[in-house]
Amino acid sequence: DAKTTQPPSMDCAEGRAANLPCNHSTISGNEYVYWYRQIHSQGPQYIIHGLKNNETNEMASLIITEDRKSSTLILPHATLRDTAVYYCIVRVKDDMRFGAGTRLTVKP
Amino acid sequence: GAVVSQHPSWVICKSGTSVKIECRSLDFQATTMFWYRQFPKQSLMLMATSNEGSKATYEQGVEKDKFLINHASLTLSTLTVTSAHPEDSSFYICSARMDTEAFFGQGTRLTVV
């Protein structure tokens, strides 16, 4: 069973920030939070991961709450090419199970 | 990021035949690789986890005699679908782990006719 809960779908206007939430209330102390996305008919693409602190890279920012029970992936300026299914996963090493994810649709 | 290559990208085979799918890590060594199956409009379902040089660990409900996994080297894992049937038609995806990150292949669409 997946250890995360995400809304099934979200819309975002092009150029605006997309904020995708993820609940992981049963996360263990040594589990990382990972985000991947899957564009239609392709393999998932790694976005970002973190343990406790907020993280930022060229694609996105990851905000993890202090109690680590939830996180938010932020795409600062969404484009049409960011339309995809976004998956939040919590794992230590080899437990790579996906939940249902959030289908993000970026609209012009 | 690291590159994982999956081959073929798509394959059509006749019912009863076997199909082999290759997964290669091109620029890193992967001690662990994962195989997934994905049906339309569904999430990825983990089929098995394989470690180089040892037998794969299959998820509950996945037939190990039907889905043969070989991870003979640090850069190559293969999935063979034996005696394929139309219900095995799906999108198969591999992933290779490097340290704390996992990278995915582009997927193989299998159609059994």
PDB file of C-alpha atoms in Angstrom:
ATOM      1  CA  ASP A   1       0.000   0.000   0.000  1.00  0.00           C
ATOM      2  CA  ALA A   2       1.158   3.487  -0.826  1.00  0.00           C
ATOM      3  CA  LYS A   3       2.192   5.571   2.140  1.00  0.00           C
ATOM      4  CA  THR A   4       1.086   8.860   0.641  1.00  0.00           C
ATOM      5  CA  THR A   5      -2.167  10.663  -0.134  1.00  0.00           C
ATOM      6  CA  GLN A   6      -2.481  13.164  -2.968  1.00  0.00           C
ATOM      7  CA  PRO A   7      -5.441  14.931  -4.569  1.00  0.00           C
ATOM      8  CA  PRO A   8      -6.413  13.148  -7.783  1.00  0.00           C
ATOM      9  CA  SER A   9      -6.313  16.241  -9.962  1.00  0.00           C
ATOM     10  CA  MET A  10      -5.423  19.925 -10.024  1.00  0.00           C
ATOM     11  CA  ASP A  11      -5.489  22.732 -12.542  1.00  0.00           C
ATOM     12  CA  CYS A  12      -3.040  25.588 -12.806  1.00  0.00           C
ATOM     13  CA  ALA A  13      -2.843  28.636 -15.058  1.00  0.00           C
ATOM     14  CA  GLU A  14       0.191  28.908 -17.279  1.00  0.00           C
ATOM     15  CA  GLY A  15       2.855  31.137 -15.735  1.00  0.00           C
ATOM     16  CA  ARG A  16       1.485  30.769 -12.227  1.00  0.00           C
ATOM     17  CA  ALA A  17       2.948  28.684  -9.445  1.00  0.00           C
ATOM     18  CA  ALA A  18       1.641  25.135  -9.092  1.00  0.00           C
ATOM     19  CA  ASN A  19       1.514  23.867  -5.521  1.00  0.00           C
ATOM     20  CA  LEU A  20       1.012  20.129  -5.219  1.00  0.00           C
ATOM     21  CA  PRO A  21       0.337  18.761  -1.728  1.00  0.00           C
ATOM     22  CA  CYS A  22       1.169  15.338  -0.353  1.00  0.00           C
ATOM     23  CA  ASN A  23       0.245  13.795   2.979  1.00  0.00           C
ATOM     24  CA  HIS A  24       2.560  11.200   4.494  1.00  0.00           C
ATOM     25  CA  SER A  25       1.461  11.075   8.108  1.00  0.00           C
ATOM     26  CA  THR A  26       3.074   7.669   8.792  1.00  0.00           C
ATOM     27  CA  ILE A  27       6.513   8.617   7.507  1.00  0.00           C
ATOM     28  CA  SER A  28       9.440   7.141   9.421  1.00  0.00           C
ATOM     29  CA  GLY A  29      12.427   9.116  10.614  1.00  0.00           C
ATOM     30  CA  ASN A  30      14.774   7.760   7.968  1.00  0.00           C
ATOM     31  CA  GLU A  31      12.383   7.927   5.003  1.00  0.00           C
ATOM     32  CA  TYR A  32      12.950  10.492   2.302  1.00  0.00           C
ATOM     33  CA  VAL A  33      10.216  12.275   0.367  1.00  0.00           C
ATOM     34  CA  TYR A  34      10.601  11.919  -3.399  1.00  0.00           C
ATOM     35  CA  TRP A  35       8.683  13.519  -6.227  1.00  0.00           C
ATOM     36  CA  TYR A  36       8.461  12.167  -9.746  1.00  0.00           C
ATOM     37  CA  ARG A  37       6.289  13.078 -12.679  1.00  0.00           C
ATOM     38  CA  GLN A  38       5.064  11.098 -15.630  1.00  0.00           C
ATOM     39  CA  ILE A  39       4.142  12.654 -18.899  1.00  0.00           C
ATOM     40  CA  HIS A  40       1.780  10.576 -20.979  1.00  0.00           C
ATOM     41  CA  SER A  41       3.252   7.295 -22.239  1.00  0.00           C
ATOM     42  CA  GLN A  42       6.729   7.994 -20.868  1.00  0.00           C
ATOM     43  CA  GLY A  43       8.723   6.714 -17.926  1.00  0.00           C
ATOM     44  CA  PRO A  44       8.624   8.753 -14.709  1.00  0.00           C
ATOM     45  CA  GLN A  45      11.041  11.656 -14.394  1.00  0.00           C
ATOM     46  CA  TYR A  46      12.805  12.452 -11.145  1.00  0.00           C
ATOM     47  CA  ILE A  47      12.050  15.952  -9.838  1.00  0.00           C
ATOM     48  CA  ILE A  48      13.386  16.397  -6.324  1.00  0.00           C
ATOM     49  CA  HIS A  49      13.751  14.735  -2.949  1.00  0.00           C
ATOM     50  CA  GLY A  50      14.348  15.728   0.657  1.00  0.00           C
ATOM     51  CA  LEU A  51      14.526  14.447   4.216  1.00  0.00           C
ATOM     52  CA  LYS A  52      13.816  17.320   6.596  1.00  0.00           C
ATOM     53  CA  ASN A  53      14.908  20.578   5.082  1.00  0.00           C
ATOM     54  CA  ASN A  54      13.310  22.401   2.189  1.00  0.00           C
ATOM     55  CA  GLU A  55      15.018  21.749  -1.110  1.00  0.00           C
ATOM     56  CA  THR A  56      15.225  23.632  -4.387  1.00  0.00           C
ATOM     57  CA  ASN A  57      16.618  22.754  -7.773  1.00  0.00           C
ATOM     58  CA  GLU A  58      16.211  23.992 -11.309  1.00  0.00           C
ATOM     59  CA  MET A  59      12.868  22.261 -11.695  1.00  0.00           C
ATOM     60  CA  ALA A  60      11.047  22.794  -8.436  1.00  0.00           C
ATOM     61  CA  SER A  61      11.031  23.470  -4.710  1.00  0.00           C
ATOM     62  CA  LEU A  62      10.084  20.998  -2.013  1.00  0.00           C
ATOM     63  CA  ILE A  63       8.626  22.247   1.240  1.00  0.00           C
ATOM     64  CA  ILE A  64       8.447  19.687   4.063  1.00  0.00           C
ATOM     65  CA  THR A  65       6.529  20.529   7.226  1.00  0.00           C
ATOM     66  CA  GLU A  66       8.386  20.501  10.504  1.00  0.00           C
ATOM     67  CA  ASP A  67       6.622  17.333  11.666  1.00  0.00           C
ATOM     68  CA  ARG A  68       7.363  15.783   8.237  1.00  0.00           C
ATOM     69  CA  LYS A  69       3.784  14.578   7.902  1.00  0.00           C
ATOM     70  CA  SER A  70       3.173  16.487   4.717  1.00  0.00           C
ATOM     71  CA  SER A  71       4.996  18.231   1.917  1.00  0.00           C
ATOM     72  CA  THR A  72       4.343  20.506  -1.037  1.00  0.00           C
ATOM     73  CA  LEU A  73       5.976  20.464  -4.426  1.00  0.00           C
ATOM     74  CA  ILE A  74       6.136  23.910  -5.990  1.00  0.00           C
ATOM     75  CA  LEU A  75       6.600  24.530  -9.696  1.00  0.00           C
ATOM     76  CA  PRO A  76       7.279  28.283  -9.629  1.00  0.00           C
ATOM     77  CA  HIS A  77       6.187  29.167 -13.152  1.00  0.00           C
ATOM     78  CA  ALA A  78       4.133  26.368 -14.656  1.00  0.00           C
ATOM     79  CA  THR A  79       4.200  25.849 -18.400  1.00  0.00           C
ATOM     80  CA  LEU A  80       2.003  23.726 -20.638  1.00  0.00           C
ATOM     81  CA  ARG A  81       4.788  21.133 -20.725  1.00  0.00           C
ATOM     82  CA  ASP A  82       4.406  20.638 -16.980  1.00  0.00           C
ATOM     83  CA  THR A  83       1.062  18.910 -17.571  1.00  0.00           C
ATOM     84  CA  ALA A  84       1.648  15.425 -16.148  1.00  0.00           C
ATOM     85  CA  VAL A  85       0.851  13.059 -13.299  1.00  0.00           C
ATOM     86  CA  TYR A  86       2.930  13.929 -10.238  1.00  0.00           C
ATOM     87  CA  TYR A  87       3.818  11.221  -7.746  1.00  0.00           C
ATOM     88  CA  CYS A  88       4.937  11.704  -4.171  1.00  0.00           C
ATOM     89  CA  ILE A  89       6.774   8.716  -2.665  1.00  0.00           C
ATOM     90  CA  VAL A  90       8.287   8.171   0.749  1.00  0.00           C
ATOM     91  CA  ARG A  91      11.076   5.631   0.887  1.00  0.00           C
ATOM     92  CA  VAL A  92      14.336   4.675   2.482  1.00  0.00           C
ATOM     93  CA  LYS A  93      16.034   2.785  -0.268  1.00  0.00           C
ATOM     94  CA  ASP A  94      14.322   0.058  -2.204  1.00  0.00           C
ATOM     95  CA  ASP A  95      10.651   0.521  -1.413  1.00  0.00           C
ATOM     96  CA  MET A  96       9.656   2.134  -4.679  1.00  0.00           C
ATOM     97  CA  ARG A  97       5.865   1.908  -4.627  1.00  0.00           C
ATOM     98  CA  PHE A  98       3.735   4.522  -6.336  1.00  0.00           C
ATOM     99  CA  GLY A  99       0.396   5.854  -5.217  1.00  0.00           C
ATOM    100  CA  ALA A 100      -2.248   7.247  -7.527  1.00  0.00           C
ATOM    101  CA  GLY A 101      -0.571  10.632  -7.924  1.00  0.00           C
ATOM    102  CA  THR A 102      -2.008  14.014  -8.887  1.00  0.00           C
ATOM    103  CA  ARG A 103      -2.890  14.780 -12.476  1.00  0.00           C
ATOM    104  CA  LEU A 104      -1.814  18.403 -12.994  1.00  0.00           C
ATOM    105  CA  THR A 105      -3.266  20.213 -15.970  1.00  0.00           C
ATOM    106  CA  VAL A 106      -1.673  23.529 -16.881  1.00  0.00           C
ATOM    107  CA  LYS A 107      -4.079  25.687 -18.841  1.00  0.00           C
ATOM    108  CA  PRO A 108      -3.292  28.609 -21.159  1.00  0.00           C
TER     109      PRO A 108
ATOM    110  CA  GLY B   1      20.678  12.988 -14.492  1.00  0.00           C
ATOM    111  CA  ALA B   2      21.653   9.412 -15.066  1.00  0.00           C
ATOM    112  CA  VAL B   3      20.275   7.610 -18.120  1.00  0.00           C
ATOM    113  CA  VAL B   4      18.347   4.369 -18.140  1.00  0.00           C
ATOM    114  CA  SER B   5      17.657   2.879 -21.548  1.00  0.00           C
ATOM    115  CA  GLN B   6      14.854   0.413 -22.146  1.00  0.00           C
ATOM    116  CA  HIS B   7      14.498  -1.677 -25.279  1.00  0.00           C
ATOM    117  CA  PRO B   8      12.343  -2.139 -27.213  1.00  0.00           C
ATOM    118  CA  SER B   9      10.075   0.888 -26.894  1.00  0.00           C
ATOM    119  CA  TRP B  10       7.169  -1.133 -28.195  1.00  0.00           C
ATOM    120  CA  VAL B  11       6.569  -4.697 -29.260  1.00  0.00           C
ATOM    121  CA  ILE B  12       3.679  -6.673 -30.699  1.00  0.00           C
ATOM    122  CA  CYS B  13       3.737 -10.412 -30.248  1.00  0.00           C
ATOM    123  CA  LYS B  14       1.472 -13.368 -30.820  1.00  0.00           C
ATOM    124  CA  SER B  15      -0.299 -15.048 -27.961  1.00  0.00           C
ATOM    125  CA  GLY B  16       1.766 -17.901 -26.547  1.00  0.00           C
ATOM    126  CA  THR B  17       5.150 -16.478 -27.463  1.00  0.00           C
ATOM    127  CA  SER B  18       7.745 -14.972 -25.132  1.00  0.00           C
ATOM    128  CA  VAL B  19       9.043 -11.424 -25.139  1.00  0.00           C
ATOM    129  CA  LYS B  20      12.244 -10.074 -23.590  1.00  0.00           C
ATOM    130  CA  ILE B  21      12.604  -6.471 -22.461  1.00  0.00           C
ATOM    131  CA  GLU B  22      16.029  -5.038 -21.661  1.00  0.00           C
ATOM    132  CA  CYS B  23      16.863  -2.311 -19.171  1.00  0.00           C
ATOM    133  CA  ARG B  24      20.321  -0.763 -19.162  1.00  0.00           C
ATOM    134  CA  SER B  25      21.907   1.863 -16.985  1.00  0.00           C
ATOM    135  CA  LEU B  26      24.111   3.701 -19.457  1.00  0.00           C
ATOM    136  CA  ASP B  27      26.399   5.810 -17.293  1.00  0.00           C
ATOM    137  CA  PHE B  28      26.234   4.277 -13.847  1.00  0.00           C
ATOM    138  CA  GLN B  29      26.214   0.931 -12.114  1.00  0.00           C
ATOM    139  CA  ALA B  30      22.922  -0.114 -10.619  1.00  0.00           C
ATOM    140  CA  THR B  31      22.960  -2.692  -7.874  1.00  0.00           C
ATOM    141  CA  THR B  32      19.172  -2.594  -7.713  1.00  0.00           C
ATOM    142  CA  MET B  33      16.634  -2.428 -10.498  1.00  0.00           C
ATOM    143  CA  PHE B  34      12.855  -2.337 -10.351  1.00  0.00           C
ATOM    144  CA  TRP B  35      10.223  -3.519 -12.816  1.00  0.00           C
ATOM    145  CA  TYR B  36       6.768  -2.009 -13.055  1.00  0.00           C
ATOM    146  CA  ARG B  37       3.625  -2.587 -15.042  1.00  0.00           C
ATOM    147  CA  GLN B  38       1.155   0.158 -15.820  1.00  0.00           C
ATOM    148  CA  PHE B  39      -2.337  -0.255 -17.245  1.00  0.00           C
ATOM    149  CA  PRO B  40      -4.136   2.649 -18.923  1.00  0.00           C
ATOM    150  CA  LYS B  41      -5.077   5.476 -16.576  1.00  0.00           C
ATOM    151  CA  GLN B  42      -3.580   3.648 -13.616  1.00  0.00           C
ATOM    152  CA  SER B  43      -0.481   4.172 -11.526  1.00  0.00           C
ATOM    153  CA  LEU B  44       2.713   2.162 -11.772  1.00  0.00           C
ATOM    154  CA  MET B  45       2.497  -1.203 -10.071  1.00  0.00           C
ATOM    155  CA  LEU B  46       5.740  -2.619  -8.726  1.00  0.00           C
ATOM    156  CA  MET B  47       6.257  -6.140 -10.040  1.00  0.00           C
ATOM    157  CA  ALA B  48       9.667  -7.042  -8.669  1.00  0.00           C
ATOM    158  CA  THR B  49      12.925  -5.768  -7.266  1.00  0.00           C
ATOM    159  CA  SER B  50      16.133  -7.292  -8.531  1.00  0.00           C
ATOM    160  CA  ASN B  51      19.640  -7.105  -7.132  1.00  0.00           C
ATOM    161  CA  GLU B  52      22.656  -7.874  -9.262  1.00  0.00           C
ATOM    162  CA  GLY B  53      23.705 -11.476  -8.984  1.00  0.00           C
ATOM    163  CA  SER B  54      20.763 -12.663  -6.918  1.00  0.00           C
ATOM    164  CA  LYS B  55      17.183 -13.756  -7.476  1.00  0.00           C
ATOM    165  CA  ALA B  56      14.524 -11.120  -7.869  1.00  0.00           C
ATOM    166  CA  THR B  57      12.001 -10.410  -5.147  1.00  0.00           C
ATOM    167  CA  TYR B  58       8.505 -10.490  -6.578  1.00  0.00           C
ATOM    168  CA  GLU B  59       5.517  -8.591  -5.273  1.00  0.00           C
ATOM    169  CA  GLN B  60       2.511 -10.529  -4.074  1.00  0.00           C
ATOM    170  CA  GLY B  61       0.370 -11.712  -6.938  1.00  0.00           C
ATOM    171  CA  VAL B  62       3.111 -11.509  -9.577  1.00  0.00           C
ATOM    172  CA  GLU B  63       3.936 -14.903 -11.083  1.00  0.00           C
ATOM    173  CA  LYS B  64       7.679 -15.393 -11.009  1.00  0.00           C
ATOM    174  CA  ASP B  65       7.529 -18.219 -13.553  1.00  0.00           C
ATOM    175  CA  LYS B  66       5.698 -16.013 -16.007  1.00  0.00           C
ATOM    176  CA  PHE B  67       7.730 -12.852 -15.549  1.00  0.00           C
ATOM    177  CA  LEU B  68      11.368 -13.948 -15.554  1.00  0.00           C
ATOM    178  CA  ILE B  69      13.834 -11.357 -14.330  1.00  0.00           C
ATOM    179  CA  ASN B  70      17.568 -11.622 -14.814  1.00  0.00           C
ATOM    180  CA  HIS B  71      20.012  -9.089 -13.385  1.00  0.00           C
ATOM    181  CA  ALA B  72      23.294 -10.579 -14.463  1.00  0.00           C
ATOM    182  CA  SER B  73      25.386  -7.403 -14.461  1.00  0.00           C
ATOM    183  CA  LEU B  74      25.468  -4.012 -12.802  1.00  0.00           C
ATOM    184  CA  THR B  75      24.196  -2.330 -15.951  1.00  0.00           C
ATOM    185  CA  LEU B  76      21.652  -4.767 -17.374  1.00  0.00           C
ATOM    186  CA  SER B  77      18.404  -6.330 -16.205  1.00  0.00           C
ATOM    187  CA  THR B  78      15.965  -8.206 -18.409  1.00  0.00           C
ATOM    188  CA  LEU B  79      12.293  -9.026 -18.030  1.00  0.00           C
ATOM    189  CA  THR B  80      10.946 -11.927 -20.063  1.00  0.00           C
ATOM    190  CA  VAL B  81       7.203 -12.326 -20.360  1.00  0.00           C
ATOM    191  CA  THR B  82       6.728 -16.025 -21.049  1.00  0.00           C
ATOM    192  CA  SER B  83       3.749 -17.474 -22.888  1.00  0.00           C
ATOM    193  CA  ALA B  84       2.261 -14.027 -23.282  1.00  0.00           C
ATOM    194  CA  HIS B  85      -1.506 -13.593 -23.417  1.00  0.00           C
ATOM    195  CA  PRO B  86      -3.613 -10.565 -24.351  1.00  0.00           C
ATOM    196  CA  GLU B  87      -4.130  -9.715 -20.666  1.00  0.00           C
ATOM    197  CA  ASP B  88      -0.357  -9.209 -20.389  1.00  0.00           C
ATOM    198  CA  SER B  89      -0.643  -6.265 -22.757  1.00  0.00           C
ATOM    199  CA  SER B  90       0.576  -3.290 -20.762  1.00  0.00           C
ATOM    200  CA  PHE B  91       3.234  -0.611 -20.391  1.00  0.00           C
ATOM    201  CA  TYR B  92       6.313  -2.077 -18.693  1.00  0.00           C
ATOM    202  CA  ILE B  93       8.797   0.283 -17.047  1.00  0.00           C
ATOM    203  CA  CYS B  94      12.148  -0.366 -15.437  1.00  0.00           C
ATOM    204  CA  SER B  95      14.037   1.717 -12.926  1.00  0.00           C
ATOM    205  CA  ALA B  96      17.624   1.624 -11.721  1.00  0.00           C
ATOM    206  CA  ARG B  97      18.801   2.849  -8.349  1.00  0.00           C
ATOM    207  CA  MET B  98      21.982   4.851  -7.907  1.00  0.00           C
ATOM    208  CA  ASP B  99      22.658   5.706  -4.273  1.00  0.00           C
ATOM    209  CA  THR B 100      19.503   7.385  -2.992  1.00  0.00           C
ATOM    210  CA  GLU B 101      18.062   8.194  -6.406  1.00  0.00           C
ATOM    211  CA  ALA B 102      16.181   6.042  -8.891  1.00  0.00           C
ATOM    212  CA  PHE B 103      16.020   6.708 -12.610  1.00  0.00           C
ATOM    213  CA  PHE B 104      13.468   5.321 -15.021  1.00  0.00           C
ATOM    214  CA  GLY B 105      13.543   3.945 -18.518  1.00  0.00           C
ATOM    215  CA  GLN B 106      11.213   5.261 -21.170  1.00  0.00           C
ATOM    216  CA  GLY B 107       8.968   2.214 -20.953  1.00  0.00           C
ATOM    217  CA  THR B 108       7.998  -0.634 -23.270  1.00  0.00           C
ATOM    218  CA  ARG B 109       4.500  -0.948 -24.624  1.00  0.00           C
ATOM    219  CA  LEU B 110       3.660  -4.615 -25.071  1.00  0.00           C
ATOM    220  CA  THR B 111       0.688  -5.651 -27.155  1.00  0.00           C
ATOM    221  CA  VAL B 112      -0.201  -9.324 -27.310  1.00  0.00           C
ATOM    222  CA  VAL B 113      -2.486 -10.293 -30.168  1.00  0.00           C
TER     223      VAL B 113
END
